[in-house]
């Protein structure tokens, strides 16, 4: 974190999120940097998430009077109107980047009228963050905890009471991904930071990664046995083993039938499903009552070499066919990326890591700068593309390089 005592601002020479990232890396502690950047295994999916956007080229239309452009999403999301089709995805332990952590992020989201999702593993409470972000704080991201569904129920009650709109169930993380960088840097959350949503002083789920991947003791065996689908799926949520005293463990036995039913029975909030990459999983989510779907590979942090969200988006949008909103995250760094995701059918997009760059450099102000920059870039792209509102963004405005070659001399070209 920036150690200056004067209120930090973003230096004038920083023009893009890429510049901000470089600035952030000048001061970010190596362990925090490793946690933020660490992807699964060799980082293929992280790179894919960043490169996929440039495989699509845009074909602009001219002379369409774009003097006034409306950037608001086509439809309300979480029953609210937002200034942009952009939100802040849940990410754990934001105090690592700034002492005000999730409170600063939520306040920035509020000031820009975009939504924010809070991680189960935040450093500020459901109530504190709601207070900082008010109507912008719409979702509580949920990991279902092994043997401690009582804690999940308590979190949901508190989210309901505080006025959250949705539980965002993350389905791509039955176990932490193989994250070697994190192990090498010996990542642990500093002692003075807490998972403040829990009254007990719990250890975090990433300690689990260290145990499962690199230790050779009896605990490892116990967890490995827990991932056996035959034994796990047969248990009720309450029967899942509470493996270790003070450590929160994500339930690796999560499954559609048992857990979506359990969630629907235990909360009045909307249930959104985060981490969908297959059209048939989108279908499962809808069948079990999901109010919305987030196409995501968890920022490349879980399964290496898995597809990018953008590449599978069209197939998922086709499958969903307008029944629920389809959102996307992963690798969004420019206003043009927002445009491309919408052109391929997303209703809304979310960002993860760029928020940490803003937090690190200038706290709440830095996060606001990130949102303002994406907004400004998106607006310019809309104008140059000849789109006066989000409803005018069309699939036909984009082509892949190989698609462009094969179009030579055909159709209107
Ligand atoms: C540091 C960090 C922590 C994260 N923590 C969570 C989390 O607690 N729950 C969750 O569902 N996703 C989590 N994510 C994933 C994000 O919600 C999101 O899917 C991803 O960051 C989007 O990709 P991007 O970082 O390229 O924008 C985390 C991501 C990062 C970078
Ligand atoms: C079972 C995965 C726990 C990870 C918790 C935080 C997170 O989602 C992330 O670091 O990514």
Tab-separated table of C-alpha atoms and ligand atoms in Angstrom:
chain	number	residue	atom	x	y	z
A	1	UNK	CA	0.000	0.000	0.000
A	2	UNK	CA	1.079	3.550	-0.690
A	3	UNK	CA	2.649	4.808	2.561
A	4	UNK	CA	2.027	8.563	2.037
A	5	UNK	CA	-0.022	10.390	4.685
A	6	UNK	CA	-1.509	12.985	2.270
A	7	UNK	CA	-4.646	11.839	0.460
A	8	UNK	CA	-3.381	9.926	-2.570
A	9	UNK	CA	-4.381	10.829	-6.084
A	10	UNK	CA	-3.657	9.233	-9.414
A	11	UNK	CA	-0.666	10.925	-11.134
A	12	UNK	CA	-1.542	12.704	-14.395
A	13	UNK	CA	0.775	10.579	-16.486
A	14	UNK	CA	-1.306	7.496	-15.699
A	15	UNK	CA	-3.722	7.209	-18.591
A	16	UNK	CA	-4.880	3.612	-18.738
A	17	UNK	CA	-5.456	0.672	-16.433
A	18	UNK	CA	-2.194	-0.739	-17.775
A	19	UNK	CA	-0.341	2.363	-16.516
A	20	UNK	CA	-2.094	2.060	-13.164
A	21	UNK	CA	-1.083	-1.568	-12.870
A	22	UNK	CA	2.578	-0.620	-13.395
A	23	UNK	CA	2.270	2.083	-10.732
A	24	UNK	CA	0.660	-0.359	-8.324
A	25	UNK	CA	3.476	-2.845	-8.766
A	26	UNK	CA	6.021	-0.242	-7.653
A	27	UNK	CA	4.677	-0.413	-4.099
A	28	UNK	CA	2.675	-3.627	-3.686
A	29	UNK	CA	4.210	-6.057	-1.204
A	30	UNK	CA	5.530	-9.189	-2.978
A	31	UNK	CA	3.254	-11.540	-1.044
A	32	UNK	CA	0.162	-9.491	-1.922
A	33	UNK	CA	1.286	-9.278	-5.542
A	34	UNK	CA	1.661	-13.052	-5.630
A	35	UNK	CA	-1.832	-13.557	-4.206
A	36	UNK	CA	-3.365	-11.055	-6.620
A	37	UNK	CA	-1.656	-12.346	-9.722
A	38	UNK	CA	-1.376	-15.987	-8.916
A	39	UNK	CA	-3.140	-18.116	-11.451
A	40	UNK	CA	-3.612	-21.819	-11.570
A	41	UNK	CA	-0.507	-23.800	-12.496
A	42	UNK	CA	1.316	-22.272	-15.503
A	43	UNK	CA	-1.020	-19.322	-16.014
A	44	UNK	CA	-2.288	-20.283	-19.491
A	45	UNK	CA	-5.841	-19.277	-18.622
A	46	UNK	CA	-4.767	-15.955	-17.142
A	47	UNK	CA	-2.960	-15.135	-20.384
A	48	UNK	CA	-5.909	-16.381	-22.419
A	49	UNK	CA	-8.239	-14.104	-20.452
A	50	UNK	CA	-6.141	-11.115	-21.488
A	51	UNK	CA	-5.455	-12.114	-25.085
A	52	UNK	CA	-8.929	-13.229	-26.123
A	53	UNK	CA	-10.175	-9.667	-26.600
A	54	UNK	CA	-7.673	-8.862	-29.327
A	55	UNK	CA	-8.767	-11.810	-31.432
A	56	UNK	CA	-11.961	-9.875	-32.138
A	57	UNK	CA	-11.864	-6.862	-34.441
A	58	UNK	CA	-14.619	-4.290	-34.553
A	59	UNK	CA	-16.239	-2.870	-37.679
A	60	UNK	CA	-17.499	0.658	-36.983
A	61	UNK	CA	-20.363	2.501	-38.677
A	62	UNK	CA	-20.089	6.223	-39.521
A	63	UNK	CA	-22.186	9.398	-39.478
A	64	UNK	CA	-24.719	8.291	-36.881
A	65	UNK	CA	-24.791	11.363	-34.592
A	66	UNK	CA	-23.179	9.975	-31.464
A	67	UNK	CA	-22.994	13.388	-29.785
A	68	UNK	CA	-25.067	11.965	-26.932
A	69	UNK	CA	-24.455	8.422	-25.844
A	70	UNK	CA	-26.396	6.547	-23.194
A	71	UNK	CA	-24.185	3.994	-21.421
A	72	UNK	CA	-26.778	2.463	-19.111
A	73	UNK	CA	-27.425	-1.289	-19.418
A	74	UNK	CA	-30.220	-2.492	-21.671
A	75	UNK	CA	-32.225	-3.785	-18.720
A	76	UNK	CA	-32.212	-3.329	-14.952
A	77	UNK	CA	-29.940	-5.704	-13.072
A	78	UNK	CA	-30.767	-6.626	-9.469
A	79	UNK	CA	-33.874	-4.452	-10.024
A	80	UNK	CA	-31.746	-1.336	-10.282
A	81	UNK	CA	-30.608	1.052	-12.960
A	82	UNK	CA	-26.808	1.469	-13.236
A	83	UNK	CA	-24.618	4.068	-14.911
A	84	UNK	CA	-22.692	1.404	-16.841
A	85	UNK	CA	-22.960	-2.307	-17.696
A	86	UNK	CA	-20.029	-2.828	-15.314
A	87	UNK	CA	-19.703	-4.074	-11.748
A	88	UNK	CA	-17.022	-4.989	-9.213
A	89	UNK	CA	-16.622	-8.742	-8.798
A	90	UNK	CA	-16.137	-10.254	-5.340
A	91	UNK	CA	-12.523	-10.624	-4.312
A	92	UNK	CA	-11.340	-11.759	-0.912
A	93	UNK	CA	-9.177	-9.917	1.637
A	94	UNK	CA	-9.076	-6.449	0.101
A	95	UNK	CA	-7.303	-5.045	3.142
A	96	UNK	CA	-4.195	-6.562	1.610
A	97	UNK	CA	-4.299	-3.679	-0.869
A	98	UNK	CA	-5.574	-0.883	1.393
A	99	UNK	CA	-6.586	-0.558	5.070
A	100	UNK	CA	-10.108	0.486	4.067
A	101	UNK	CA	-10.383	-2.599	1.844
A	102	UNK	CA	-13.934	-3.505	0.823
A	103	UNK	CA	-15.347	-0.362	2.429
A	104	UNK	CA	-13.317	1.815	0.035
A	105	UNK	CA	-14.295	-0.330	-2.950
A	106	UNK	CA	-17.974	-0.230	-2.045
A	107	UNK	CA	-17.883	3.545	-1.531
A	108	UNK	CA	-16.256	4.017	-4.958
A	109	UNK	CA	-18.875	1.769	-6.568
A	110	UNK	CA	-21.588	3.810	-4.899
A	111	UNK	CA	-20.163	7.120	-6.076
A	112	UNK	CA	-20.147	5.823	-9.674
A	113	UNK	CA	-23.503	4.023	-9.406
A	114	UNK	CA	-22.235	0.572	-10.302
A	115	UNK	CA	-22.841	-2.685	-8.373
A	116	UNK	CA	-20.430	-4.416	-6.027
A	117	UNK	CA	-20.269	-8.042	-4.861
A	118	UNK	CA	-18.787	-8.828	-1.447
A	119	UNK	CA	-16.679	-11.963	-0.940
A	120	UNK	CA	-17.465	-14.388	1.881
A	121	UNK	CA	-13.817	-13.891	2.823
A	122	UNK	CA	-13.855	-10.117	3.154
A	123	UNK	CA	-11.981	-8.149	5.797
A	124	UNK	CA	-15.032	-5.986	6.597
A	125	UNK	CA	-18.447	-7.195	7.562
A	126	UNK	CA	-21.586	-7.518	5.496
A	127	UNK	CA	-23.062	-4.586	7.426
A	128	UNK	CA	-20.003	-2.307	7.311
A	129	UNK	CA	-19.679	-2.733	3.558
A	130	UNK	CA	-23.394	-2.194	2.979
A	131	UNK	CA	-23.156	0.994	4.974
A	132	UNK	CA	-20.235	2.221	2.849
A	133	UNK	CA	-21.739	1.273	-0.502
A	134	UNK	CA	-25.519	1.445	0.147
A	135	UNK	CA	-27.527	0.544	-2.970
A	136	UNK	CA	-24.399	-0.441	-4.868
A	137	UNK	CA	-23.743	-3.387	-2.561
A	138	UNK	CA	-26.069	-5.917	-4.156
A	139	UNK	CA	-24.517	-9.342	-3.776
A	140	UNK	CA	-22.958	-11.489	-1.098
A	141	UNK	CA	-20.682	-14.040	-2.740
A	142	UNK	CA	-20.968	-17.374	-1.033
A	143	UNK	CA	-18.700	-20.336	-0.618
A	144	UNK	CA	-20.604	-23.163	1.024
A	145	UNK	CA	-18.605	-24.221	4.051
A	146	UNK	CA	-17.886	-27.786	4.910
A	147	UNK	CA	-19.676	-28.854	8.067
A	148	UNK	CA	-20.551	-25.247	8.908
A	149	UNK	CA	-23.758	-24.525	7.019
A	150	UNK	CA	-24.845	-22.824	10.231
A	151	UNK	CA	-22.350	-20.097	9.328
A	152	UNK	CA	-23.693	-19.867	5.768
A	153	UNK	CA	-27.203	-19.475	7.140
A	154	UNK	CA	-26.065	-16.777	9.526
A	155	UNK	CA	-24.383	-14.875	6.667
A	156	UNK	CA	-27.537	-15.105	4.551
A	157	UNK	CA	-29.728	-13.842	7.405
A	158	UNK	CA	-27.418	-10.892	7.870
A	159	UNK	CA	-27.348	-10.162	4.133
A	160	UNK	CA	-31.146	-10.259	4.040
A	161	UNK	CA	-31.395	-7.936	7.032
A	162	UNK	CA	-28.830	-5.530	5.598
A	163	UNK	CA	-30.709	-5.243	2.297
A	164	UNK	CA	-28.555	-7.247	-0.104
A	165	UNK	CA	-30.355	-8.407	-3.248
A	166	UNK	CA	-28.596	-11.648	-4.082
A	167	UNK	CA	-26.480	-14.526	-2.926
A	168	UNK	CA	-23.791	-15.171	-5.530
A	169	UNK	CA	-22.898	-18.832	-5.313
A	170	UNK	CA	-19.394	-19.535	-6.621
A	171	UNK	CA	-19.476	-22.971	-8.231
A	172	UNK	CA	-15.987	-23.146	-9.748
A	173	UNK	CA	-14.131	-23.722	-6.503
A	174	UNK	CA	-14.945	-27.040	-4.829
A	175	UNK	CA	-11.272	-26.857	-3.875
A	176	UNK	CA	-8.697	-24.105	-4.332
A	177	UNK	CA	-6.930	-24.377	-7.678
A	178	UNK	CA	-3.316	-25.470	-7.870
A	179	UNK	CA	-1.616	-22.153	-7.223
A	180	UNK	CA	2.112	-22.815	-6.971
A	181	UNK	CA	3.112	-19.154	-6.785
A	182	UNK	CA	1.013	-18.739	-3.694
A	183	UNK	CA	2.646	-21.690	-2.025
A	184	UNK	CA	6.130	-20.540	-2.982
A	185	UNK	CA	5.533	-17.126	-1.467
A	186	UNK	CA	4.155	-18.868	1.627
A	187	UNK	CA	1.004	-16.788	1.514
A	188	UNK	CA	-0.843	-16.180	4.779
A	189	UNK	CA	-3.191	-13.347	5.607
A	190	UNK	CA	-1.359	-11.037	8.070
A	191	UNK	CA	-2.437	-11.576	11.683
A	192	UNK	CA	-3.957	-8.116	12.130
A	193	UNK	CA	-6.439	-8.757	9.323
A	194	UNK	CA	-9.493	-10.871	9.998
A	195	UNK	CA	-12.320	-12.561	8.165
A	196	UNK	CA	-14.630	-10.227	9.987
A	197	UNK	CA	-17.871	-11.818	8.866
A	198	UNK	CA	-17.140	-14.576	11.349
A	199	UNK	CA	-17.108	-14.085	15.082
A	200	UNK	CA	-14.455	-16.743	15.608
A	201	UNK	CA	-10.874	-16.169	14.498
A	202	UNK	CA	-10.878	-18.622	11.611
A	203	UNK	CA	-8.015	-19.593	9.328
A	204	UNK	CA	-8.698	-19.061	5.630
A	205	UNK	CA	-9.580	-21.455	2.829
A	206	UNK	CA	-6.244	-20.977	1.131
A	207	UNK	CA	-4.499	-22.683	4.023
A	208	UNK	CA	-6.455	-25.602	2.650
A	209	UNK	CA	-4.545	-25.300	-0.646
A	210	UNK	CA	-1.261	-25.547	1.142
A	211	UNK	CA	-2.399	-28.645	2.997
A	212	UNK	CA	-3.969	-30.450	0.078
A	213	UNK	CA	-1.267	-29.737	-2.445
A	214	UNK	CA	1.995	-29.847	-0.665
A	215	UNK	CA	1.759	-31.609	2.669
A	216	UNK	CA	1.999	-35.283	3.057
A	217	UNK	CA	0.312	-35.733	6.398
A	218	UNK	CA	-2.917	-37.341	7.513
A	219	UNK	CA	-4.918	-34.116	6.994
A	220	UNK	CA	-4.174	-34.385	3.287
A	221	UNK	CA	-5.615	-37.843	3.170
A	222	UNK	CA	-8.760	-36.761	4.971
A	223	UNK	CA	-9.400	-33.962	2.467
A	224	UNK	CA	-8.602	-36.153	-0.513
A	225	UNK	CA	-11.180	-38.637	0.709
A	226	UNK	CA	-13.689	-35.841	1.047
A	227	UNK	CA	-13.500	-35.110	-2.667
A	228	UNK	CA	-14.714	-38.605	-3.550
A	229	UNK	CA	-18.051	-37.801	-5.251
A	230	UNK	CA	-19.676	-41.057	-4.216
A	231	UNK	CA	-19.308	-40.425	-0.529
A	232	UNK	CA	-19.694	-36.646	-0.626
A	233	UNK	CA	-22.868	-36.207	-2.665
A	234	UNK	CA	-24.716	-38.674	-0.496
A	235	UNK	CA	-24.299	-36.551	2.625
A	236	UNK	CA	-26.654	-33.824	3.730
A	237	UNK	CA	-25.047	-30.374	4.028
A	238	UNK	CA	-25.078	-30.711	7.800
A	239	UNK	CA	-23.313	-34.068	7.609
A	240	UNK	CA	-20.281	-32.784	5.758
A	241	UNK	CA	-17.253	-33.199	7.943
A	242	UNK	CA	-15.890	-30.322	9.938
A	243	UNK	CA	-12.310	-31.281	9.285
A	244	UNK	CA	-10.159	-28.950	11.338
A	245	UNK	CA	-10.791	-26.873	14.412
A	246	UNK	CA	-10.579	-23.233	13.435
A	247	UNK	CA	-10.211	-23.429	9.679
A	248	UNK	CA	-12.938	-22.555	7.205
A	249	UNK	CA	-13.052	-25.180	4.510
A	250	UNK	CA	-14.986	-24.878	1.273
A	251	UNK	CA	-17.327	-27.824	0.779
A	252	UNK	CA	-15.997	-29.890	-2.107
A	253	UNK	CA	-19.174	-31.977	-2.230
A	254	UNK	CA	-21.321	-29.121	-3.583
A	255	UNK	CA	-23.763	-30.293	-6.231
A	256	UNK	CA	-26.721	-28.858	-8.114
A	257	UNK	CA	-29.566	-30.887	-6.652
A	258	UNK	CA	-28.671	-30.742	-2.990
A	259	UNK	CA	-27.158	-27.306	-2.706
A	260	UNK	CA	-29.315	-25.189	-4.980
A	261	UNK	CA	-32.336	-26.723	-3.248
A	262	UNK	CA	-30.766	-26.034	0.125
A	263	UNK	CA	-30.049	-22.432	-0.810
A	264	UNK	CA	-33.568	-21.841	-2.119
A	265	UNK	CA	-34.980	-23.255	1.106
A	266	UNK	CA	-32.741	-21.102	3.260
A	267	UNK	CA	-32.823	-17.651	1.719
A	268	UNK	CA	-35.344	-15.250	0.278
A	269	UNK	CA	-32.620	-13.531	-1.767
A	270	UNK	CA	-32.045	-14.060	-5.478
A	271	UNK	CA	-29.506	-16.787	-6.172
A	272	UNK	CA	-26.924	-16.062	-8.864
A	273	UNK	CA	-24.436	-18.677	-10.005
A	274	UNK	CA	-20.838	-17.591	-10.636
A	275	UNK	CA	-18.303	-19.671	-12.508
A	276	UNK	CA	-20.310	-21.143	-15.388
A	277	UNK	CA	-18.352	-22.139	-18.515
A	278	UNK	CA	-20.604	-24.780	-20.121
A	279	UNK	CA	-24.043	-24.198	-21.666
A	280	UNK	CA	-25.393	-27.293	-19.919
A	281	UNK	CA	-24.331	-25.908	-16.547
A	282	UNK	CA	-26.171	-22.710	-17.415
A	283	UNK	CA	-29.186	-24.939	-18.045
A	284	UNK	CA	-28.728	-26.655	-14.658
A	285	UNK	CA	-28.484	-23.301	-12.921
A	286	UNK	CA	-31.739	-22.110	-14.497
A	287	UNK	CA	-33.463	-25.414	-13.772
A	288	UNK	CA	-32.586	-24.993	-10.107
A	289	UNK	CA	-33.904	-21.462	-9.951
A	290	UNK	CA	-30.907	-19.211	-10.566
A	291	UNK	CA	-31.879	-15.589	-11.148
A	292	UNK	CA	-28.721	-14.924	-13.152
A	293	UNK	CA	-25.519	-16.477	-14.442
A	294	UNK	CA	-21.960	-15.243	-14.262
A	295	UNK	CA	-19.760	-16.696	-16.971
A	296	UNK	CA	-16.332	-16.769	-15.378
A	297	UNK	CA	-13.184	-18.833	-14.927
A	298	UNK	CA	-12.400	-17.095	-11.624
A	299	UNK	CA	-9.750	-14.895	-13.206
A	300	UNK	CA	-7.741	-17.972	-14.248
A	301	UNK	CA	-7.105	-18.818	-10.617
A	302	UNK	CA	-8.772	-22.186	-10.475
A	303	UNK	CA	-8.301	-24.522	-13.458
A	304	UNK	CA	-5.424	-23.896	-15.816
A	305	UNK	CA	-5.990	-24.230	-19.574
A	306	UNK	CA	-9.728	-23.856	-19.132
A	307	UNK	CA	-11.530	-21.693	-21.666
A	308	UNK	CA	-11.945	-17.954	-21.403
A	309	UNK	CA	-15.370	-16.636	-20.499
A	310	UNK	CA	-15.569	-14.658	-23.757
A	311	UNK	CA	-14.983	-17.742	-25.915
A	312	UNK	CA	-17.869	-19.664	-24.368
A	313	UNK	CA	-20.179	-16.681	-23.974
A	314	UNK	CA	-22.032	-17.000	-27.322
A	315	UNK	CA	-22.906	-20.661	-26.691
A	316	UNK	CA	-24.146	-19.870	-23.190
A	317	UNK	CA	-26.171	-16.876	-24.361
A	318	UNK	CA	-27.762	-19.095	-27.017
A	319	UNK	CA	-28.620	-21.762	-24.456
A	320	UNK	CA	-30.014	-19.285	-21.936
A	321	UNK	CA	-32.056	-17.572	-24.642
A	322	UNK	CA	-33.039	-14.583	-22.529
A	323	UNK	CA	-34.476	-16.537	-19.589
A	324	UNK	CA	-32.072	-14.943	-17.088
A	325	UNK	CA	-29.358	-12.277	-17.387
A	326	UNK	CA	-25.916	-13.473	-18.451
A	327	UNK	CA	-22.949	-11.635	-16.943
A	328	UNK	CA	-19.231	-12.149	-17.618
A	329	UNK	CA	-15.895	-11.499	-15.955
A	330	UNK	CA	-12.234	-12.161	-16.676
A	331	UNK	CA	-9.579	-9.939	-18.225
A	332	UNK	CA	-11.612	-6.784	-18.754
A	333	UNK	CA	-9.080	-3.954	-18.850
A	334	UNK	CA	-10.370	-1.496	-21.475
A	335	UNK	CA	-13.649	0.126	-22.390
A	336	UNK	CA	-13.461	-1.725	-25.703
A	337	UNK	CA	-13.510	-5.031	-23.820
A	338	UNK	CA	-16.860	-4.097	-22.299
A	339	UNK	CA	-18.142	-3.354	-25.803
A	340	UNK	CA	-16.972	-6.724	-27.151
A	341	UNK	CA	-18.519	-8.707	-24.301
A	342	UNK	CA	-21.842	-6.962	-24.892
A	343	UNK	CA	-21.580	-7.551	-28.656
A	344	UNK	CA	-21.241	-11.281	-27.976
A	345	UNK	CA	-24.368	-11.239	-25.842
A	346	UNK	CA	-23.383	-10.416	-22.241
A	347	UNK	CA	-25.842	-8.228	-20.366
A	348	UNK	CA	-23.204	-6.968	-17.955
A	349	UNK	CA	-19.498	-7.384	-17.096
A	350	UNK	CA	-17.442	-7.340	-13.879
A	351	UNK	CA	-13.827	-6.567	-13.000
A	352	UNK	CA	-11.579	-8.136	-10.349
A	353	UNK	CA	-7.863	-7.284	-10.279
A	354	UNK	CA	-8.053	-3.672	-11.571
A	355	UNK	CA	-9.848	-2.742	-8.352
A	356	UNK	CA	-6.788	-3.833	-6.395
A	357	UNK	CA	-4.538	-1.605	-8.516
A	358	UNK	CA	-6.762	1.340	-7.673
A	359	UNK	CA	-6.893	0.417	-3.981
A	360	UNK	CA	-3.141	0.036	-3.755
A	361	UNK	CA	-2.340	3.354	-5.424
A	362	UNK	CA	-5.059	5.582	-3.970
A	363	UNK	CA	-7.697	3.698	-1.946
A	364	UNK	CA	-11.294	4.677	-2.694
A	365	UNK	CA	-10.123	7.408	-5.081
A	366	UNK	CA	-8.071	4.862	-6.984
A	367	UNK	CA	-11.029	2.512	-7.421
A	368	UNK	CA	-13.155	5.433	-8.584
A	369	UNK	CA	-10.427	6.292	-11.109
A	370	UNK	CA	-10.557	2.733	-12.471
A	371	UNK	CA	-14.322	2.948	-12.989
A	372	UNK	CA	-14.133	6.460	-14.479
A	373	UNK	CA	-11.405	5.391	-16.881
A	374	UNK	CA	-13.346	2.366	-18.104
A	375	UNK	CA	-16.424	4.545	-18.425
A	376	UNK	CA	-14.605	7.179	-20.469
A	377	UNK	CA	-13.030	4.575	-22.726
A	378	UNK	CA	-16.327	2.767	-23.216
A	379	UNK	CA	-18.043	6.007	-24.147
A	380	UNK	CA	-15.404	6.847	-26.766
A	381	UNK	CA	-15.627	3.334	-28.233
A	382	UNK	CA	-19.431	3.609	-28.400
A	383	UNK	CA	-19.149	6.912	-30.278
A	384	UNK	CA	-16.526	5.617	-32.692
A	385	UNK	CA	-18.582	2.480	-33.313
A	386	UNK	CA	-21.657	4.554	-34.119
A	387	UNK	CA	-23.703	3.263	-31.164
A	388	UNK	CA	-25.953	5.715	-29.336
A	389	UNK	CA	-27.003	3.284	-26.659
A	390	UNK	CA	-26.144	-0.202	-25.467
A	391	UNK	CA	-29.078	-1.682	-27.392
A	392	UNK	CA	-27.336	-0.699	-30.632
A	393	UNK	CA	-24.295	-2.897	-29.919
A	394	UNK	CA	-24.660	-5.849	-32.281
A	395	UNK	CA	-22.864	-9.127	-32.878
A	396	UNK	CA	-22.397	-8.180	-36.572
A	397	UNK	CA	-20.104	-5.332	-35.518
A	398	UNK	CA	-17.337	-7.780	-34.718
A	399	UNK	CA	-15.337	-10.298	-36.638
A	400	UNK	CA	-12.406	-12.559	-35.839
A	401	UNK	CA	-9.274	-12.220	-37.950
A	402	UNK	CA	-9.876	-15.577	-39.595
A	403	UNK	CA	-13.545	-14.689	-40.104
A	404	UNK	CA	-12.503	-11.472	-41.824
A	405	UNK	CA	-10.310	-13.314	-44.318
A	406	UNK	CA	-13.095	-15.702	-45.220
A	407	UNK	CA	-15.509	-12.765	-45.726
A	408	UNK	CA	-13.484	-11.377	-48.648
A	409	UNK	CA	-15.827	-10.539	-51.511
A	410	UNK	CA	-18.902	-12.046	-49.856
A	411	UNK	CA	-22.058	-10.374	-48.586
A	412	UNK	CA	-21.813	-6.615	-48.078
A	413	UNK	CA	-18.025	-6.775	-48.101
B	1	LIG	C1	-7.389	-11.407	-5.392
B	1	LIG	C2	-8.650	-12.065	-5.879
B	1	LIG	C3	-9.527	-12.616	-4.964
B	1	LIG	C4	-10.704	-13.224	-5.403
B	1	LIG	N1	-11.590	-13.707	-4.486
B	1	LIG	C5	-12.753	-14.235	-4.912
B	1	LIG	C6	-13.717	-14.675	-3.975
B	1	LIG	O1	-13.544	-14.550	-2.768
B	1	LIG	N2	-14.852	-15.234	-4.446
B	1	LIG	C7	-15.087	-15.363	-5.802
B	1	LIG	O2	-16.130	-15.882	-6.193
B	1	LIG	N3	-14.194	-14.930	-6.713
B	1	LIG	C8	-13.052	-14.358	-6.303
B	1	LIG	N4	-12.168	-13.890	-7.221
B	1	LIG	C9	-12.489	-13.944	-8.665
B	1	LIG	C10	-13.201	-12.662	-9.132
B	1	LIG	O3	-14.492	-12.595	-8.598
B	1	LIG	C11	-13.325	-12.592	-10.649
B	1	LIG	O4	-13.967	-13.746	-11.115
B	1	LIG	C12	-11.999	-12.400	-11.386
B	1	LIG	O5	-11.089	-11.640	-10.623
B	1	LIG	C13	-12.237	-11.711	-12.724
B	1	LIG	O6	-11.069	-11.636	-13.456
B	1	LIG	P1	-10.107	-10.339	-13.519
B	1	LIG	O7	-9.370	-10.288	-12.234
B	1	LIG	O8	-9.238	-10.647	-14.691
B	1	LIG	O9	-10.973	-9.132	-13.750
B	1	LIG	C14	-10.985	-13.295	-6.794
B	1	LIG	C15	-10.091	-12.713	-7.708
B	1	LIG	C16	-8.939	-12.101	-7.265
B	1	LIG	C17	-8.006	-11.496	-8.280
B	2	LIG	C1	-11.734	-22.667	-2.429
B	2	LIG	C2	-11.133	-21.402	-2.930
B	2	LIG	C3	-10.979	-20.376	-1.849
B	2	LIG	C4	-10.397	-19.122	-2.387
B	2	LIG	C5	-10.822	-17.904	-1.604
B	2	LIG	C6	-10.564	-16.620	-2.252
B	2	LIG	C7	-10.676	-16.683	-3.728
B	2	LIG	O1	-11.721	-16.940	-4.284
B	2	LIG	C8	-9.509	-16.439	-4.539
B	2	LIG	O2	-8.417	-16.167	-4.009
B	2	LIG	O3	-9.600	-16.551	-5.786
